[in-house]
Short mmCIF file of C-alpha atoms and ligand atoms in Angstrom, two decimals:
data_model
loop_
_atom_site.label_atom_id
_atom_site.label_comp_id
_atom_site.label_asym_id
_atom_site.label_seq_id
_atom_site.Cartn_x
_atom_site.Cartn_y
_atom_site.Cartn_z
CA MET A 48 -36.25 -31.08 -29.30
CA GLN A 49 -33.53 -33.88 -28.69
CA PRO A 50 -30.30 -32.79 -27.11
CA ILE A 51 -27.28 -32.75 -29.24
CA LEU A 52 -25.05 -33.73 -26.34
CA GLU A 53 -25.69 -35.20 -23.04
CA THR A 54 -23.39 -36.30 -20.18
CA ARG A 55 -24.66 -38.78 -17.96
CA SER A 56 -22.92 -39.01 -14.40
CA LEU A 57 -19.72 -38.27 -16.19
CA THR A 58 -16.74 -39.02 -13.97
CA LYS A 59 -13.03 -38.97 -14.30
CA VAL A 60 -10.42 -40.23 -11.67
CA PHE A 61 -6.76 -39.12 -11.84
CA HIS A 62 -4.14 -40.74 -9.87
CA ARG A 63 -1.16 -38.50 -8.92
CA GLY A 64 1.96 -39.04 -7.20
CA SER A 65 4.46 -41.95 -6.82
CA LEU A 66 3.08 -45.64 -6.58
CA LEU A 67 3.42 -45.69 -2.82
CA ALA A 68 1.88 -42.35 -2.08
CA ARG A 69 -0.73 -42.06 -4.62
CA ASP A 70 -3.46 -39.39 -4.60
CA ARG A 71 -6.94 -40.16 -6.08
CA ILE A 72 -8.38 -37.01 -7.55
CA VAL A 73 -11.98 -37.15 -8.67
CA ALA A 74 -11.55 -34.08 -11.27
CA VAL A 75 -14.88 -34.73 -12.57
CA ASP A 76 -17.48 -36.03 -10.37
CA SER A 77 -20.93 -37.49 -11.80
CA VAL A 78 -21.61 -34.36 -13.91
CA SER A 79 -24.66 -34.64 -15.86
CA PHE A 80 -26.24 -32.14 -18.25
CA THR A 81 -27.69 -31.80 -21.68
CA MET A 82 -27.23 -29.36 -24.54
CA ARG A 83 -29.38 -28.43 -27.51
CA ARG A 84 -28.89 -26.70 -30.62
CA GLY A 85 -28.84 -22.86 -30.66
CA GLU A 86 -28.06 -22.93 -26.81
CA VAL A 87 -25.24 -21.77 -24.86
CA PHE A 88 -24.28 -23.90 -21.92
CA THR A 89 -21.57 -22.55 -19.51
CA LEU A 90 -19.25 -24.57 -17.14
CA ALA A 91 -18.10 -21.95 -14.44
CA GLY A 92 -15.88 -22.20 -11.49
CA GLU A 93 -12.33 -21.59 -10.25
CA SER A 94 -9.35 -23.00 -11.87
CA GLY A 95 -8.99 -26.68 -11.10
CA CYS A 96 -12.67 -27.49 -10.70
CA GLY A 97 -12.74 -29.99 -13.66
CA LYS A 98 -14.02 -27.91 -16.52
CA SER A 99 -11.33 -28.70 -19.12
CA THR A 100 -11.28 -32.35 -18.10
CA THR A 101 -15.21 -32.33 -18.87
CA ALA A 102 -14.50 -30.76 -22.24
CA ARG A 103 -11.53 -33.09 -22.96
CA MET A 104 -13.63 -36.12 -22.38
CA ILE A 105 -16.55 -34.69 -24.70
CA LEU A 106 -13.69 -34.28 -27.15
CA GLY A 107 -12.57 -37.74 -27.07
CA PHE A 108 -9.07 -36.59 -25.59
CA GLU A 109 -9.70 -38.37 -22.39
CA GLN A 110 -11.49 -41.57 -21.50
CA PRO A 111 -14.32 -41.22 -18.76
CA THR A 112 -13.75 -43.47 -15.78
CA ALA A 113 -17.39 -43.70 -15.44
CA GLY A 114 -20.65 -42.46 -16.70
CA GLU A 115 -21.27 -41.78 -20.39
CA ILE A 116 -21.58 -39.20 -23.13
CA VAL A 117 -24.26 -39.37 -25.65
CA TYR A 118 -23.72 -37.47 -28.87
CA GLY A 119 -26.00 -36.04 -31.34
CA GLN A 120 -29.51 -37.55 -30.71
CA ASP A 121 -31.29 -35.00 -32.72
CA GLU A 122 -29.37 -35.71 -35.90
CA GLU A 123 -29.03 -38.95 -37.99
CA ARG A 124 -27.21 -41.14 -35.37
CA TRP A 125 -23.48 -40.39 -35.66
CA HIS A 126 -20.73 -42.60 -34.70
CA PRO A 127 -19.37 -41.08 -31.60
CA LYS A 128 -15.97 -40.82 -33.37
CA VAL A 129 -17.29 -39.00 -36.21
CA TRP A 130 -19.19 -36.76 -33.94
CA TYR A 131 -16.35 -35.43 -31.92
CA THR A 132 -13.83 -35.34 -34.77
CA GLN A 133 -16.18 -33.30 -36.94
CA ARG A 134 -19.50 -32.19 -35.42
CA ILE A 135 -17.99 -30.93 -32.42
CA GLN A 136 -15.10 -28.28 -32.83
CA ALA A 137 -13.10 -26.76 -30.07
CA VAL A 138 -11.29 -23.30 -29.36
CA PHE A 139 -8.79 -23.05 -26.66
CA GLN A 140 -7.61 -20.49 -24.35
CA ASN A 141 -4.15 -19.41 -25.83
CA PRO A 142 -4.47 -18.60 -29.51
CA PHE A 143 -0.71 -18.18 -29.51
CA GLU A 144 -0.18 -21.77 -28.72
CA THR A 145 -2.71 -22.89 -31.43
CA PHE A 146 -0.64 -21.44 -34.18
CA ASN A 147 3.09 -22.22 -34.84
CA PRO A 148 4.69 -18.85 -35.16
CA LEU A 149 6.81 -19.96 -38.15
CA ARG A 150 3.96 -21.13 -40.16
CA LYS A 151 1.55 -18.88 -42.25
CA VAL A 152 -1.98 -18.87 -40.53
CA GLU A 153 -3.65 -19.59 -43.78
CA GLY A 154 -1.94 -22.99 -43.85
CA TYR A 155 -4.15 -24.22 -41.08
CA LEU A 156 -7.24 -23.10 -42.73
CA PHE A 157 -6.23 -25.01 -46.02
CA GLU A 158 -5.06 -28.04 -43.99
CA THR A 159 -8.64 -28.33 -42.54
CA VAL A 160 -10.30 -27.94 -45.76
CA HIS A 161 -7.88 -30.74 -47.22
CA ASN A 162 -8.28 -32.96 -44.08
CA TYR A 163 -12.15 -33.12 -44.29
CA LYS A 164 -12.32 -32.75 -48.03
CA LEU A 165 -14.28 -29.79 -48.11
CA ALA A 166 -13.36 -28.40 -51.56
CA SER A 167 -12.43 -29.84 -55.00
CA SER A 168 -10.17 -26.89 -56.14
CA ARG A 169 -7.93 -24.29 -54.62
CA ALA A 170 -10.31 -21.54 -55.68
CA GLU A 171 -13.25 -23.37 -54.01
CA ALA A 172 -11.11 -23.68 -50.87
CA VAL A 173 -10.25 -19.95 -50.86
CA GLU A 174 -14.09 -19.20 -51.39
CA LEU A 175 -14.87 -21.38 -48.29
CA ILE A 176 -12.14 -20.01 -46.18
CA ASN A 177 -13.11 -16.42 -47.03
CA ALA A 178 -16.89 -16.92 -46.18
CA LYS A 179 -15.82 -18.38 -42.65
CA LEU A 180 -13.33 -15.47 -42.07
CA GLU A 181 -16.09 -13.06 -42.92
CA ALA A 182 -18.46 -14.77 -40.48
CA VAL A 183 -15.99 -13.71 -37.64
CA GLY A 184 -15.22 -10.41 -39.14
CA LEU A 185 -12.14 -10.91 -41.22
CA SER A 186 -11.49 -11.67 -44.73
CA TYR A 187 -9.02 -13.87 -46.68
CA GLY A 188 -7.40 -10.82 -47.99
CA GLU A 189 -6.45 -9.87 -44.40
CA VAL A 190 -5.04 -13.27 -43.47
CA GLN A 191 -3.21 -14.34 -46.73
CA GLY A 192 0.48 -14.56 -46.50
CA ARG A 193 0.63 -13.60 -42.93
CA TYR A 194 2.38 -15.09 -39.82
CA PRO A 195 0.70 -15.51 -36.28
CA SER A 196 2.98 -12.51 -34.89
CA GLU A 197 1.20 -10.10 -37.40
CA PHE A 198 -1.97 -10.65 -35.68
CA SER A 199 -3.37 -9.62 -32.22
CA GLY A 200 -4.46 -12.34 -29.73
CA GLY A 201 -8.06 -11.34 -30.46
CA GLN A 202 -7.61 -11.76 -34.23
CA LEU A 203 -5.98 -15.10 -33.86
CA GLN A 204 -8.84 -16.26 -31.68
CA ARG A 205 -11.26 -15.22 -34.42
CA ILE A 206 -8.92 -17.19 -37.08
CA SER A 207 -9.14 -20.17 -34.76
CA ILE A 208 -13.06 -19.88 -34.48
CA ALA A 209 -13.27 -19.51 -38.35
CA ARG A 210 -11.24 -22.61 -38.84
CA SER A 211 -13.70 -24.50 -36.47
CA LEU A 212 -16.60 -23.26 -38.65
CA LEU A 213 -15.16 -24.77 -41.75
CA VAL A 214 -16.82 -28.07 -40.99
CA ASP A 215 -20.11 -26.54 -40.01
CA PRO A 216 -20.18 -28.05 -36.40
CA SER A 217 -23.12 -28.69 -34.41
CA LEU A 218 -21.38 -27.78 -31.25
CA LEU A 219 -18.50 -25.53 -30.36
CA ILE A 220 -16.51 -26.05 -27.29
CA ALA A 221 -14.90 -22.83 -26.21
CA ASP A 222 -12.59 -23.42 -23.16
CA GLU A 223 -11.68 -20.10 -21.69
CA PRO A 224 -11.53 -18.56 -25.18
CA VAL A 225 -11.31 -14.97 -24.00
CA SER A 226 -9.21 -15.12 -20.83
CA MET A 227 -6.09 -14.32 -22.71
CA VAL A 228 -7.43 -11.72 -25.01
CA ASP A 229 -7.38 -7.82 -24.12
CA ALA A 230 -10.33 -6.86 -22.19
CA SER A 231 -11.06 -4.34 -24.73
CA ILE A 232 -12.07 -6.74 -27.36
CA ARG A 233 -13.30 -9.53 -25.00
CA MET A 234 -16.86 -8.52 -25.52
CA SER A 235 -16.53 -8.44 -29.28
CA ILE A 236 -15.64 -12.14 -29.19
CA VAL A 237 -18.47 -12.99 -26.72
CA ASN A 238 -20.73 -11.25 -29.11
CA LEU A 239 -19.41 -13.41 -31.96
CA PHE A 240 -20.56 -16.48 -30.04
CA ARG A 241 -24.05 -14.96 -29.60
CA ARG A 242 -24.20 -14.49 -33.38
CA LEU A 243 -22.90 -18.17 -34.08
CA ARG A 244 -25.71 -19.31 -31.65
CA ASP A 245 -28.48 -17.34 -33.29
CA GLU A 246 -27.45 -17.31 -36.86
CA LEU A 247 -25.95 -20.81 -37.29
CA ASP A 248 -28.12 -22.40 -34.55
CA MET A 249 -25.01 -23.79 -33.01
CA GLY A 250 -24.74 -25.19 -29.64
CA ILE A 251 -21.95 -23.59 -27.51
CA LEU A 252 -20.28 -25.19 -24.52
CA TYR A 253 -18.77 -21.99 -22.99
CA ILE A 254 -15.93 -22.57 -20.30
CA THR A 255 -15.06 -19.80 -18.06
CA HIS A 256 -14.16 -18.57 -14.73
CA ASP A 257 -15.46 -15.28 -15.60
CA LEU A 258 -19.19 -14.92 -14.71
CA ALA A 259 -19.68 -11.55 -16.54
CA THR A 260 -19.27 -13.04 -19.95
CA ALA A 261 -21.33 -16.00 -18.84
CA TYR A 262 -24.16 -13.68 -17.79
CA TYR A 263 -23.85 -11.92 -21.10
CA LEU A 264 -24.05 -14.96 -23.20
CA GLY A 265 -27.13 -16.18 -21.37
CA GLY A 266 -28.44 -19.75 -21.71
CA ARG A 267 -27.74 -22.16 -18.80
CA ILE A 268 -24.91 -22.52 -16.49
CA ALA A 269 -23.50 -25.18 -14.23
CA ILE A 270 -21.39 -23.83 -11.28
CA MET A 271 -18.68 -26.43 -10.59
CA PHE A 272 -16.51 -26.99 -7.49
CA ARG A 273 -14.04 -29.68 -7.08
CA GLY A 274 -15.42 -31.73 -9.94
CA GLN A 275 -19.02 -31.48 -8.94
CA THR A 276 -21.91 -29.56 -10.01
CA MET A 277 -23.09 -27.32 -7.34
CA GLU A 278 -25.82 -25.34 -9.09
CA LEU A 279 -27.23 -25.57 -12.51
CA GLY A 280 -29.93 -23.70 -14.08
CA PRO A 281 -30.71 -20.61 -16.29
CA VAL A 282 -27.96 -18.21 -16.03
CA GLN A 283 -30.14 -15.13 -15.18
CA GLU A 284 -31.52 -17.15 -12.27
CA VAL A 285 -28.43 -18.76 -11.00
CA LEU A 286 -26.30 -15.51 -11.06
CA MET A 287 -28.95 -13.08 -10.00
CA HIS A 288 -30.52 -15.26 -7.31
CA PRO A 289 -27.73 -17.71 -6.43
CA ARG A 290 -29.01 -20.44 -3.97
CA HIS A 291 -25.74 -22.23 -3.21
CA PRO A 292 -23.42 -20.46 -0.92
CA TYR A 293 -20.58 -21.35 -3.19
CA THR A 294 -22.35 -19.61 -6.25
CA GLN A 295 -23.15 -16.65 -3.73
CA LEU A 296 -19.28 -16.26 -2.87
CA LEU A 297 -18.02 -16.84 -6.40
CA ARG A 298 -20.39 -14.02 -7.51
CA GLU A 299 -19.12 -11.55 -4.84
CA SER A 300 -15.64 -12.47 -5.90
CA ILE A 301 -16.07 -10.82 -9.42
CA PRO A 302 -13.57 -7.87 -9.66
CA GLU A 303 -15.20 -4.57 -9.12
CA ALA A 304 -15.29 -2.47 -12.40
CA ASP A 305 -13.53 0.33 -10.33
CA PRO A 306 -9.89 -0.73 -10.28
CA ARG A 307 -9.38 1.29 -6.95
CA LYS A 308 -11.40 -1.00 -5.18
CA LYS A 309 -9.73 -4.30 -4.04
CA TRP A 310 -11.36 -7.73 -5.01
CA ARG A 311 -14.21 -8.53 -2.47
CA GLY A 312 -14.12 -11.98 -0.87
CA ARG A 313 -11.59 -13.26 -3.42
CA ILE A 314 -11.10 -16.93 -3.16
CA THR A 315 -8.06 -18.67 -2.71
CA ILE A 316 -7.62 -22.31 -3.57
CA ALA A 317 -4.45 -23.93 -3.87
CA GLU A 318 -3.67 -24.79 -0.33
CA THR A 319 -6.89 -26.53 0.45
CA GLU A 320 -7.16 -28.38 -2.96
CA GLU A 321 -6.04 -31.73 -1.93
CA GLU A 322 -8.03 -31.68 1.20
CA GLU A 323 -11.16 -30.75 -0.49
CA TYR A 324 -11.00 -33.37 -3.02
CA LEU A 325 -10.69 -36.06 -0.37
CA ARG A 326 -13.50 -34.48 1.90
CA VAL A 327 -16.47 -36.68 2.75
CA GLY A 328 -19.75 -34.72 3.15
CA CYS A 329 -19.90 -31.54 1.16
CA LYS A 330 -16.67 -30.53 -0.68
CA PHE A 331 -17.51 -26.84 0.14
CA ALA A 332 -18.01 -27.31 3.86
CA GLY A 333 -14.63 -26.17 4.81
CA ARG A 334 -15.13 -22.72 3.34
CA CYS A 335 -18.98 -22.34 3.58
CA PRO A 336 -20.26 -19.51 5.69
CA LYS A 337 -23.47 -21.37 6.09
CA VAL A 338 -22.04 -24.70 7.07
CA MET A 339 -24.10 -27.01 9.22
CA GLU A 340 -23.12 -30.31 11.15
CA ILE A 341 -24.78 -32.54 8.50
CA CYS A 342 -22.53 -30.83 5.63
CA ARG A 343 -19.43 -32.49 7.12
CA ARG A 344 -20.61 -35.91 7.25
CA GLN A 345 -23.15 -36.39 4.29
CA GLU A 346 -22.84 -35.40 0.71
CA PRO A 347 -25.91 -33.52 -0.44
CA GLN A 348 -27.83 -34.55 -3.36
CA LEU A 349 -28.60 -32.43 -6.29
CA VAL A 350 -32.26 -31.15 -5.81
CA ASP A 351 -34.49 -29.36 -7.99
CA ILE A 352 -35.81 -26.06 -6.88
CA GLU A 353 -38.02 -24.06 -9.17
CA GLY A 354 -36.04 -25.10 -12.14
CA VAL A 355 -32.63 -24.80 -10.70
CA GLN A 356 -30.58 -27.70 -9.45
CA VAL A 357 -28.67 -27.10 -6.08
CA LYS A 358 -26.45 -29.50 -4.34
CA CYS A 359 -26.80 -28.18 -0.81
CA HIS A 360 -28.25 -29.38 2.56
CA LEU A 361 -29.98 -25.92 3.10
CA TYR A 362 -32.26 -26.59 0.29
CA VAL A 363 -32.91 -30.33 1.17
CA ASP A 364 -34.41 -29.04 4.41
CA LYS A 365 -36.48 -26.29 2.49
CA LEU A 366 -37.88 -29.03 0.19
CA SER A 367 -39.14 -31.14 3.28
CA VAL A 368 -40.63 -27.98 4.79
CA LYS A 369 -42.42 -27.32 1.45
CA GLU A 370 -43.92 -30.81 1.43
CA VAL A 371 -45.25 -30.33 5.04
CA SER A 372 -46.93 -27.11 4.31
N1 ADP B 10 -3.85 -35.60 -16.82
C1 ADP B 10 -3.94 -35.16 -15.64
N2 ADP B 10 -3.43 -35.96 -14.63
C2 ADP B 10 -3.51 -35.68 -13.27
N3 ADP B 10 -4.34 -34.64 -12.74
C3 ADP B 10 -5.03 -33.90 -13.75
C4 ADP B 10 -4.97 -34.17 -15.27
N4 ADP B 10 -5.70 -33.25 -15.74
C5 ADP B 10 -6.16 -32.51 -14.86
N5 ADP B 10 -5.76 -32.99 -13.67
C6 ADP B 10 -6.51 -32.42 -12.40
O1 ADP B 10 -7.77 -32.51 -12.39
C7 ADP B 10 -8.39 -31.34 -11.74
C8 ADP B 10 -9.31 -30.54 -12.68
O2 ADP B 10 -8.42 -30.02 -13.73
P1 ADP B 10 -9.04 -29.14 -14.99
O3 ADP B 10 -10.19 -30.01 -15.54
O4 ADP B 10 -7.89 -28.82 -15.87
O5 ADP B 10 -9.60 -28.00 -14.14
P2 ADP B 10 -10.11 -26.49 -14.90
O6 ADP B 10 -10.23 -26.63 -16.33
O7 ADP B 10 -11.47 -26.38 -14.29
O8 ADP B 10 -9.26 -25.55 -14.45
C9 ADP B 10 -7.10 -30.45 -11.40
O9 ADP B 10 -6.79 -30.82 -9.88
C10 ADP B 10 -6.08 -31.03 -12.18
O10 ADP B 10 -4.77 -30.71 -11.49
MG1 MG B 11 -9.21 -25.40 -17.73
#
C-alpha cells in the first residue's frame, strides 16, 4: 500500500538572536519517514528535539528549509494545500487554548461544518456533529449550550478530536494530546486513538515525550534528538530492545510507577542545548555513556539493523563485522 504521507530529508533551520550574534538552529535535520493508513507513527523525544516543528511543516504552518513532504499517494492525487487543510487534521496539547472561554463549544463544531460545507441544513449539521461526538464518547446533548469552563480537560480534548473527525481526515496529527490531561483519563484518550486507527483506518501521527503511551499505541516510532532521528522502527522492538544509547537512556528516564522512588537517570537539557545543536559528529556524544573517539568528529549514518534504523557508530562497526563473518 502506498504511503499517505512521506517526509524526505525534511529540514528546518531557525536563526535566533540579533543580526550580529545569530545562532543557527537545525530544529529538524533530514528527517525521513513514511506513514500508511491505519497506522500509528510516533515522534518521541525530549522537549525541544523538533517534534512540533516537524508537525508544523506537515500542516503547512512552516516552510521546510530543505527536503520535501509528499502527501496522499494512496488516494487520488490531492493538491498539497487541499491535503493539509482537509485530509490532515490536528489536535494540540492544551485544549483550554483551543477553545475561547467566552464562546460556546458547539460554535466551533458548527463553524467547521460551515467552513467545509459539510451539511445543507441545521438538522443535518446537528446529526453530523452528534455522530462525531458519539465517536469520541460524548453526544450533542452533552455539549449543547455549554462553555469550555463547564468541561474537563479530557472532555475538551475529546471535543477537539470530534471536531477534527468532521471532515473524515486520512491523517490525524496529535501533538502531545494527553500531556495536559489528568493521568487518570489519559489512557481513555489513548484508547480512543487506537479505536480511530482500527475503525476508521486513520493514520495517526502521535507526538509525545511519554514512551509509555507510545508503547501502548503500538505501530512505529522515531526517537528524535536535537532534530535528528536517532532510532526508528517498530515500537515494540525499539522500546524493548533499544539499540541507540540515547533510546536506552530515555527509556530509563520514564518515571517509576511508585511515586516514592525518584526518577532514575532523568535527563536535563536546557544548559547544553545550544552546544549540542552546533556539535559536529554525533549530537549525543557529550552525554553518551558509550561515546567513542570517532563520535566526536564524525556524524554517524542511519543504518538498518534487522528492520530498525539506528544512527550510532556502535552499529556501523557491527555491520562491518557482520559482513566479514
Ligand atoms: N519559530 C521558531 N523560531 C526559532 N526557533 C524555534 C522556533 N520554533 C521552534 N524553535 C526551536 O526549534 C527547536 C525545536 O522546537 P520544537 O519543534 O518545538 O520541539 P519539540 O516539539 O520537540 O519540543 C527548539 O530549540 C526550539 O526552541
Ligand atoms: Mg512540541
